[in-house]
Tab-separated table of N, CA and C in Angstrom:
chain	number	residue	atom	x	y	z
A	234	MET	N	-186.771	-128.007	114.356
A	234	MET	CA	-186.744	-128.820	113.166
A	234	MET	C	-185.955	-128.086	112.090
A	235	GLN	N	-185.253	-128.844	111.250
A	235	GLN	CA	-184.498	-128.244	110.158
A	235	GLN	C	-185.121	-128.626	108.821
A	236	LEU	N	-185.148	-127.653	107.910
A	236	LEU	CA	-185.655	-127.861	106.556
A	236	LEU	C	-184.549	-127.519	105.566
A	237	ILE	N	-184.616	-128.149	104.413
A	237	ILE	CA	-183.686	-127.800	103.340
A	237	ILE	C	-184.377	-126.781	102.450
A	238	GLN	N	-183.656	-125.694	102.156
A	238	GLN	CA	-184.228	-124.611	101.371
A	238	GLN	C	-183.263	-124.239	100.237
A	239	THR	N	-183.805	-123.877	99.101
A	239	THR	CA	-182.993	-123.447	97.965
A	239	THR	C	-182.641	-121.970	98.126
A	240	VAL	N	-181.369	-121.661	97.948
A	240	VAL	CA	-180.875	-120.292	98.042
A	240	VAL	C	-180.297	-119.919	96.681
A	241	ILE	N	-180.699	-118.775	96.156
A	241	ILE	CA	-180.190	-118.295	94.871
A	241	ILE	C	-178.903	-117.513	95.113
A	242	VAL	N	-177.896	-117.804	94.294
A	242	VAL	CA	-176.631	-117.068	94.360
A	242	VAL	C	-176.552	-116.210	93.103
A	243	LYS	N	-176.456	-114.893	93.309
A	243	LYS	CA	-176.362	-113.953	92.190
A	243	LYS	C	-175.001	-113.279	92.216
A	244	GLN	N	-174.533	-112.956	91.028
A	244	GLN	CA	-173.232	-112.306	90.886
A	244	GLN	C	-173.441	-110.908	90.319
A	245	ILE	N	-172.788	-109.919	90.916
A	245	ILE	CA	-172.835	-108.558	90.387
A	245	ILE	C	-171.795	-108.467	89.275
A	246	LEU	N	-172.209	-108.000	88.110
A	246	LEU	CA	-171.326	-107.923	86.953
A	246	LEU	C	-170.344	-106.765	87.109
A	247	THR	N	-169.069	-107.095	87.137
A	247	THR	CA	-167.988	-106.102	87.166
A	247	THR	C	-167.108	-106.364	85.946
A	248	GLU	N	-166.152	-105.490	85.691
A	248	GLU	CA	-165.224	-105.707	84.573
A	248	GLU	C	-164.527	-107.060	84.709
A	249	LYS	N	-164.093	-107.351	85.924
A	249	LYS	CA	-163.376	-108.602	86.189
A	249	LYS	C	-164.270	-109.821	85.971
A	250	SER	N	-165.486	-109.792	86.526
A	250	SER	CA	-166.383	-110.941	86.385
A	250	SER	C	-166.875	-111.077	84.947
A	251	LYS	N	-167.055	-109.940	84.257
A	251	LYS	CA	-167.485	-109.973	82.863
A	251	LYS	C	-166.418	-110.640	82.004
A	252	GLN	N	-165.173	-110.284	82.227
A	252	GLN	CA	-164.077	-110.874	81.461
A	252	GLN	C	-163.940	-112.361	81.753
A	253	LYS	N	-164.135	-112.717	83.004
A	253	LYS	CA	-164.063	-114.125	83.405
A	253	LYS	C	-165.158	-114.942	82.704
A	254	LEU	N	-166.371	-114.388	82.664
A	254	LEU	CA	-167.476	-115.058	81.980
A	254	LEU	C	-167.228	-115.153	80.471
A	255	LEU	N	-166.722	-114.073	79.877
A	255	LEU	CA	-166.411	-114.098	78.452
A	255	LEU	C	-165.372	-115.170	78.139
A	256	ASP	N	-164.341	-115.242	78.972
A	256	ASP	CA	-163.309	-116.269	78.777
A	256	ASP	C	-163.915	-117.668	78.855
A	257	LYS	N	-164.805	-117.862	79.820
A	257	LYS	CA	-165.469	-119.165	79.998
A	257	LYS	C	-166.323	-119.509	78.771
A	258	TYR	N	-167.089	-118.544	78.278
A	258	TYR	CA	-167.953	-118.784	77.126
A	258	TYR	C	-167.140	-119.036	75.856
A	259	PHE	N	-166.070	-118.253	75.649
A	259	PHE	CA	-165.221	-118.458	74.470
A	259	PHE	C	-164.526	-119.821	74.525
A	260	ALA	N	-164.092	-120.224	75.713
A	260	ALA	CA	-163.456	-121.538	75.873
A	260	ALA	C	-164.463	-122.652	75.582
A	261	GLY	N	-165.687	-122.502	76.044
A	261	GLY	CA	-166.728	-123.491	75.781
A	261	GLY	C	-167.050	-123.583	74.302
A	262	LYS	N	-167.122	-122.426	73.653
A	262	LYS	CA	-167.399	-122.392	72.211
A	262	LYS	C	-166.273	-123.069	71.433
A	263	LEU	N	-165.043	-122.778	71.798
A	263	LEU	CA	-163.883	-123.392	71.147
A	263	LEU	C	-163.883	-124.905	71.352
A	264	GLN	N	-164.245	-125.340	72.550
A	264	GLN	CA	-164.314	-126.773	72.847
A	264	GLN	C	-165.354	-127.456	71.967
A	265	MET	N	-166.509	-126.808	71.792
A	265	MET	CA	-167.551	-127.387	70.942
A	265	MET	C	-167.087	-127.475	69.484
A	266	GLN	N	-166.342	-126.466	69.022
A	266	GLN	CA	-165.820	-126.493	67.656
A	266	GLN	C	-164.833	-127.647	67.479
A	267	LYS	N	-163.972	-127.848	68.469
A	267	LYS	CA	-163.004	-128.947	68.410
A	267	LYS	C	-163.709	-130.303	68.401
A	268	GLU	N	-164.706	-130.459	69.266
A	268	GLU	CA	-165.452	-131.712	69.323
A	268	GLU	C	-166.194	-131.961	68.008
A	269	TYR	N	-166.731	-130.908	67.421
A	269	TYR	CA	-167.439	-131.020	66.141
A	269	TYR	C	-166.485	-131.537	65.058
A	270	GLU	N	-165.306	-130.919	64.979
A	270	GLU	CA	-164.313	-131.326	63.984
A	270	GLU	C	-163.835	-132.756	64.229
A	271	GLN	N	-163.659	-133.109	65.496
A	271	GLN	CA	-163.221	-134.463	65.831
A	271	GLN	C	-164.277	-135.496	65.430
A	272	LEU	N	-165.532	-135.181	65.676
A	272	LEU	CA	-166.610	-136.088	65.286
A	272	LEU	C	-166.681	-136.254	63.767
A	273	GLN	N	-166.475	-135.171	63.021
A	273	GLN	CA	-166.471	-135.257	61.569
A	273	GLN	C	-165.335	-136.167	61.092
A	274	PHE	N	-164.174	-136.025	61.707
A	274	PHE	CA	-163.023	-136.858	61.366
A	274	PHE	C	-163.316	-138.324	61.663
A	275	GLU	N	-163.884	-138.604	62.837
A	275	GLU	CA	-164.213	-139.979	63.221
A	275	GLU	C	-165.246	-140.589	62.270
A	276	LEU	N	-166.214	-139.796	61.854
A	276	LEU	CA	-167.232	-140.275	60.924
A	276	LEU	C	-166.588	-140.705	59.607
A	277	LYS	N	-165.719	-139.859	59.059
A	277	LYS	CA	-165.048	-140.193	57.799
A	277	LYS	C	-164.194	-141.447	57.949
A	278	LYS	N	-163.514	-141.552	59.084
A	278	LYS	CA	-162.660	-142.711	59.341
A	278	LYS	C	-163.494	-143.998	59.400
A	279	LEU	N	-164.625	-143.943	60.101
A	279	LEU	CA	-165.477	-145.127	60.219
A	279	LEU	C	-166.187	-145.464	58.905
A	280	GLU	N	-166.504	-144.430	58.120
A	280	GLU	CA	-167.130	-144.682	56.817
A	280	GLU	C	-166.168	-145.422	55.891
A	281	LYS	N	-164.885	-145.071	55.951
A	281	LYS	CA	-163.871	-145.730	55.125
A	281	LYS	C	-163.637	-147.170	55.576
A	282	ALA	N	-163.761	-147.423	56.877
A	282	ALA	CA	-163.535	-148.772	57.411
A	282	ALA	C	-164.649	-149.729	56.976
A	283	LYS	N	-165.830	-149.214	56.712
A	283	LYS	CA	-166.990	-149.987	56.247
A	283	LYS	C	-167.338	-151.164	57.162
A	284	LYS	N	-167.177	-150.972	58.454
A	284	LYS	CA	-167.543	-152.007	59.424
A	284	LYS	C	-168.988	-151.855	59.893
A	285	TYR	N	-169.538	-150.648	59.721
A	285	TYR	CA	-170.872	-150.355	60.225
A	285	TYR	C	-171.792	-149.970	59.068
A	286	GLN	N	-173.074	-150.094	59.319
A	286	GLN	CA	-174.063	-149.706	58.314
A	286	GLN	C	-174.006	-148.182	58.132
A	287	PRO	N	-173.787	-147.716	56.917
A	287	PRO	CA	-173.595	-146.267	56.682
A	287	PRO	C	-174.742	-145.381	57.174
A	288	SER	N	-175.993	-145.812	56.995
A	288	SER	CA	-177.112	-144.952	57.397
A	288	SER	C	-177.205	-144.822	58.919
A	289	ALA	N	-177.007	-145.917	59.638
A	289	ALA	CA	-177.058	-145.873	61.103
A	289	ALA	C	-175.895	-145.040	61.654
A	290	LEU	N	-174.744	-145.231	61.045
A	290	LEU	CA	-173.550	-144.489	61.462
A	290	LEU	C	-173.765	-142.990	61.261
A	291	LYS	N	-174.259	-142.637	60.089
A	291	LYS	CA	-174.481	-141.225	59.772
A	291	LYS	C	-175.529	-140.608	60.703
A	292	ASN	N	-176.616	-141.353	60.990
A	292	ASN	CA	-177.659	-140.849	61.894
A	292	ASN	C	-177.091	-140.562	63.282
A	293	HIS	N	-176.318	-141.511	63.798
A	293	HIS	CA	-175.739	-141.349	65.134
A	293	HIS	C	-174.818	-140.125	65.172
A	294	PHE	N	-173.954	-140.006	64.192
A	294	PHE	CA	-173.008	-138.898	64.183
A	294	PHE	C	-173.704	-137.564	63.936
A	295	GLU	N	-174.740	-137.553	63.131
A	295	GLU	CA	-175.452	-136.295	62.880
A	295	GLU	C	-176.123	-135.777	64.151
A	296	LYS	N	-176.641	-136.689	64.971
A	296	LYS	CA	-177.229	-136.274	66.252
A	296	LYS	C	-176.165	-135.642	67.141
A	297	GLU	N	-175.009	-136.282	67.213
A	297	GLU	CA	-173.927	-135.759	68.044
A	297	GLU	C	-173.389	-134.435	67.495
A	298	LEU	N	-173.267	-134.346	66.193
A	298	LEU	CA	-172.811	-133.100	65.573
A	298	LEU	C	-173.806	-131.971	65.843
A	299	GLN	N	-175.086	-132.279	65.773
A	299	GLN	CA	-176.116	-131.269	66.030
A	299	GLN	C	-176.068	-130.781	67.477
A	300	LYS	N	-175.821	-131.708	68.422
A	300	LYS	CA	-175.700	-131.319	69.835
A	300	LYS	C	-174.575	-130.310	70.011
A	301	ARG	N	-173.427	-130.606	69.390
A	301	ARG	CA	-172.272	-129.698	69.513
A	301	ARG	C	-172.572	-128.349	68.878
A	302	HIS	N	-173.230	-128.381	67.727
A	302	HIS	CA	-173.573	-127.145	67.029
A	302	HIS	C	-174.538	-126.302	67.877
A	303	ASP	N	-175.525	-126.952	68.483
A	303	ASP	CA	-176.482	-126.236	69.336
A	303	ASP	C	-175.795	-125.615	70.551
A	304	LYS	N	-174.871	-126.356	71.168
A	304	LYS	CA	-174.144	-125.819	72.327
A	304	LYS	C	-173.280	-124.632	71.919
A	305	GLU	N	-172.676	-124.716	70.735
A	305	GLU	CA	-171.867	-123.602	70.248
A	305	GLU	C	-172.733	-122.359	70.038
A	306	LYS	N	-173.927	-122.544	69.476
A	306	LYS	CA	-174.853	-121.416	69.277
A	306	LYS	C	-175.278	-120.818	70.623
A	307	LEU	N	-175.463	-121.676	71.625
A	307	LEU	CA	-175.824	-121.188	72.957
A	307	LEU	C	-174.696	-120.315	73.524
A	308	TYR	N	-173.450	-120.756	73.366
A	308	TYR	CA	-172.320	-119.946	73.832
A	308	TYR	C	-172.280	-118.603	73.103
A	309	GLU	N	-172.544	-118.605	71.792
A	309	GLU	CA	-172.560	-117.354	71.030
A	309	GLU	C	-173.646	-116.418	71.566
A	310	PHE	N	-174.812	-116.977	71.859
A	310	PHE	CA	-175.913	-116.182	72.404
A	310	PHE	C	-175.531	-115.592	73.764
A	311	GLN	N	-174.913	-116.408	74.627
A	311	GLN	CA	-174.508	-115.931	75.951
A	311	GLN	C	-173.476	-114.808	75.828
A	312	ILE	N	-172.568	-114.917	74.865
A	312	ILE	CA	-171.560	-113.866	74.648
A	312	ILE	C	-172.248	-112.569	74.217
A	313	GLU	N	-173.191	-112.671	73.280
A	313	GLU	CA	-173.936	-111.485	72.821
A	313	GLU	C	-174.682	-110.829	73.983
A	314	GLN	N	-175.365	-111.643	74.785
A	314	GLN	CA	-176.140	-111.111	75.904
A	314	GLN	C	-175.235	-110.435	76.933
A	315	LEU	N	-174.081	-111.034	77.179
A	315	LEU	CA	-173.150	-110.477	78.159
A	315	LEU	C	-172.627	-109.118	77.708
A	316	HIS	N	-172.396	-108.950	76.407
A	316	HIS	CA	-171.943	-107.656	75.890
A	316	HIS	C	-172.995	-106.571	76.071
A	317	MET	N	-174.268	-106.950	76.085
A	317	MET	CA	-175.343	-105.960	76.213
A	317	MET	C	-175.611	-105.567	77.660
A	318	LEU	N	-175.212	-106.401	78.613
A	318	LEU	CA	-175.503	-106.112	80.022
A	318	LEU	C	-174.610	-105.002	80.563
A	319	PRO	N	-175.206	-104.053	81.293
A	319	PRO	CA	-174.386	-103.003	81.908
A	319	PRO	C	-173.693	-103.535	83.167
A	320	LEU	N	-172.571	-102.924	83.508
A	320	LEU	CA	-171.877	-103.282	84.745
A	320	LEU	C	-172.802	-102.975	85.925
A	321	GLY	N	-172.766	-103.812	86.938
A	321	GLY	CA	-173.633	-103.645	88.098
A	321	GLY	C	-174.878	-104.516	88.028
A	322	SER	N	-175.112	-105.145	86.877
A	322	SER	CA	-176.261	-106.046	86.739
A	322	SER	C	-176.062	-107.274	87.619
A	323	GLU	N	-177.163	-107.841	88.072
A	323	GLU	CA	-177.101	-109.065	88.879
A	323	GLU	C	-177.442	-110.251	87.990
A	324	LEU	N	-176.532	-111.216	87.945
A	324	LEU	CA	-176.729	-112.428	87.153
A	324	LEU	C	-176.917	-113.612	88.080
A	325	LYS	N	-177.920	-114.417	87.802
A	325	LYS	CA	-178.116	-115.631	88.593
A	325	LYS	C	-176.992	-116.595	88.225
A	326	GLU	N	-176.213	-116.950	89.219
A	326	GLU	CA	-175.073	-117.819	88.979
A	326	GLU	C	-175.425	-119.281	89.195
A	327	ARG	N	-176.102	-119.564	90.292
A	327	ARG	CA	-176.482	-120.941	90.622
A	327	ARG	C	-177.462	-120.946	91.768
A	328	GLU	N	-177.895	-122.156	92.125
A	328	GLU	CA	-178.731	-122.357	93.305
A	328	GLU	C	-178.016	-123.352	94.200
A	329	VAL	N	-178.086	-123.115	95.498
A	329	VAL	CA	-177.489	-124.026	96.473
A	329	VAL	C	-178.557	-124.389	97.511
A	330	GLN	N	-178.290	-125.429	98.246
A	330	GLN	CA	-179.212	-125.865	99.290
A	330	GLN	C	-178.679	-125.412	100.650
A	331	ALA	N	-179.582	-124.999	101.520
A	331	ALA	CA	-179.204	-124.558	102.862
A	331	ALA	C	-180.164	-125.166	103.877
A	332	LEU	N	-179.661	-125.392	105.074
A	332	LEU	CA	-180.512	-125.859	106.167
A	332	LEU	C	-181.089	-124.646	106.882
A	333	VAL	N	-182.378	-124.698	107.152
A	333	VAL	CA	-183.067	-123.611	107.853
A	333	VAL	C	-183.693	-124.198	109.107
A	334	GLU	N	-183.433	-123.547	110.217
A	334	GLU	CA	-183.993	-123.986	111.497
A	334	GLU	C	-185.362	-123.339	111.669
A	335	VAL	N	-186.390	-124.157	111.898
A	335	VAL	CA	-187.733	-123.632	112.166
A	335	VAL	C	-188.227	-124.176	113.498
A	336	SER	N	-189.008	-123.367	114.144
A	336	SER	CA	-189.587	-123.812	115.414
A	336	SER	C	-190.978	-123.202	115.566
A	337	VAL	N	-191.704	-123.684	116.536
A	337	VAL	CA	-193.056	-123.206	116.800
A	337	VAL	C	-193.009	-121.704	117.067
A	338	GLY	N	-193.899	-120.969	116.417
A	338	GLY	CA	-193.970	-119.523	116.628
A	338	GLY	C	-193.249	-118.715	115.557
A	339	ASP	N	-192.456	-119.383	114.685
A	339	ASP	CA	-191.765	-118.661	113.610
A	339	ASP	C	-192.774	-118.208	112.555
A	340	ASN	N	-192.482	-117.104	111.891
A	340	ASN	CA	-193.314	-116.613	110.797
A	340	ASN	C	-192.965	-117.427	109.553
A	341	TRP	N	-193.901	-118.240	109.079
A	341	TRP	CA	-193.667	-119.160	107.966
A	341	TRP	C	-193.239	-118.420	106.694
A	342	ASP	N	-193.879	-117.286	106.392
A	342	ASP	CA	-193.551	-116.542	105.178
A	342	ASP	C	-192.117	-116.020	105.202
A	343	GLU	N	-191.662	-115.573	106.362
A	343	GLU	CA	-190.281	-115.091	106.484
A	343	GLU	C	-189.288	-116.231	106.358
A	344	VAL	N	-189.598	-117.350	107.015
A	344	VAL	CA	-188.696	-118.504	106.988
A	344	VAL	C	-188.583	-119.072	105.578
A	345	MET	N	-189.699	-119.161	104.869
A	345	MET	CA	-189.702	-119.790	103.554
A	345	MET	C	-189.557	-118.799	102.403
A	346	GLY	N	-189.293	-117.533	102.700
A	346	GLY	CA	-189.029	-116.564	101.647
A	346	GLY	C	-187.786	-116.977	100.869
A	347	GLN	N	-187.626	-116.480	99.658
A	347	GLN	CA	-186.509	-116.879	98.808
A	347	GLN	C	-185.236	-116.113	99.202
A	348	PRO	N	-184.343	-116.747	99.970
A	348	PRO	CA	-183.096	-116.073	100.322
A	348	PRO	C	-182.161	-115.976	99.117
A	349	THR	N	-181.365	-114.916	99.079
A	349	THR	CA	-180.443	-114.678	97.972
A	349	THR	C	-179.097	-114.239	98.532
A	350	ILE	N	-178.032	-114.787	97.966
A	350	ILE	CA	-176.671	-114.375	98.308
A	350	ILE	C	-176.134	-113.603	97.116
A	351	ILE	N	-175.615	-112.404	97.367
A	351	ILE	CA	-175.065	-111.553	96.311
A	351	ILE	C	-173.543	-111.589	96.416
A	352	ILE	N	-172.895	-111.901	95.280
A	352	ILE	CA	-171.432	-112.003	95.237
A	352	ILE	C	-170.882	-110.951	94.284
A	353	LYS	N	-169.787	-110.321	94.698
A	353	LYS	CA	-169.117	-109.350	93.836
A	353	LYS	C	-167.634	-109.702	93.811
A	354	ASP	N	-167.139	-110.061	92.639
A	354	ASP	CA	-165.743	-110.469	92.441
A	354	ASP	C	-165.305	-111.553	93.435
A	355	GLY	N	-166.156	-112.535	93.633
A	355	GLY	CA	-165.811	-113.685	94.467
A	355	GLY	C	-166.028	-113.498	95.958
A	356	MET	N	-166.470	-112.332	96.369
A	356	MET	CA	-166.703	-112.056	97.784
A	356	MET	C	-168.189	-111.848	98.024
A	357	ILE	N	-168.685	-112.360	99.157
A	357	ILE	CA	-170.099	-112.176	99.486
A	357	ILE	C	-170.327	-110.715	99.844
A	358	GLU	N	-171.189	-110.092	99.080
A	358	GLU	CA	-171.477	-108.673	99.250
A	358	GLU	C	-172.684	-108.474	100.171
A	359	GLU	N	-173.687	-109.361	100.036
A	359	GLU	CA	-174.933	-109.172	100.760
A	359	GLU	C	-175.686	-110.498	100.837
A	360	ILE	N	-176.454	-110.671	101.899
A	360	ILE	CA	-177.368	-111.804	102.031
A	360	ILE	C	-178.744	-111.216	102.272
A	361	ARG	N	-179.663	-111.543	101.377
A	361	ARG	CA	-181.022	-110.975	101.453
A	361	ARG	C	-181.989	-112.033	101.942
């Protein structure tokens, strides 16, 4: 019988992977800033058009602006945390699903233990 099992993929932090993550976080932060500015521009444009009720319009845009602001703060936090981590640290990158073959007589605890794949600079380093 086959079962679906969650496998954790961890990345070992190296100079290369750290820089890649920093680039990703800075790009995400910049994207949130651009979206924030674009939403502010759209709000002003729609307020001048006076086609919509000002209070409803402002409420909707404030929610969207707050979402972007919160995401930007999250990117800032991730950048700060990444600077504090020493090289060689293991970071949880994602979870994937895997098929596991089980049969009568297998040790259930071993089969259902949490498997982990360790990646270093894009290459599988270890499977635990």
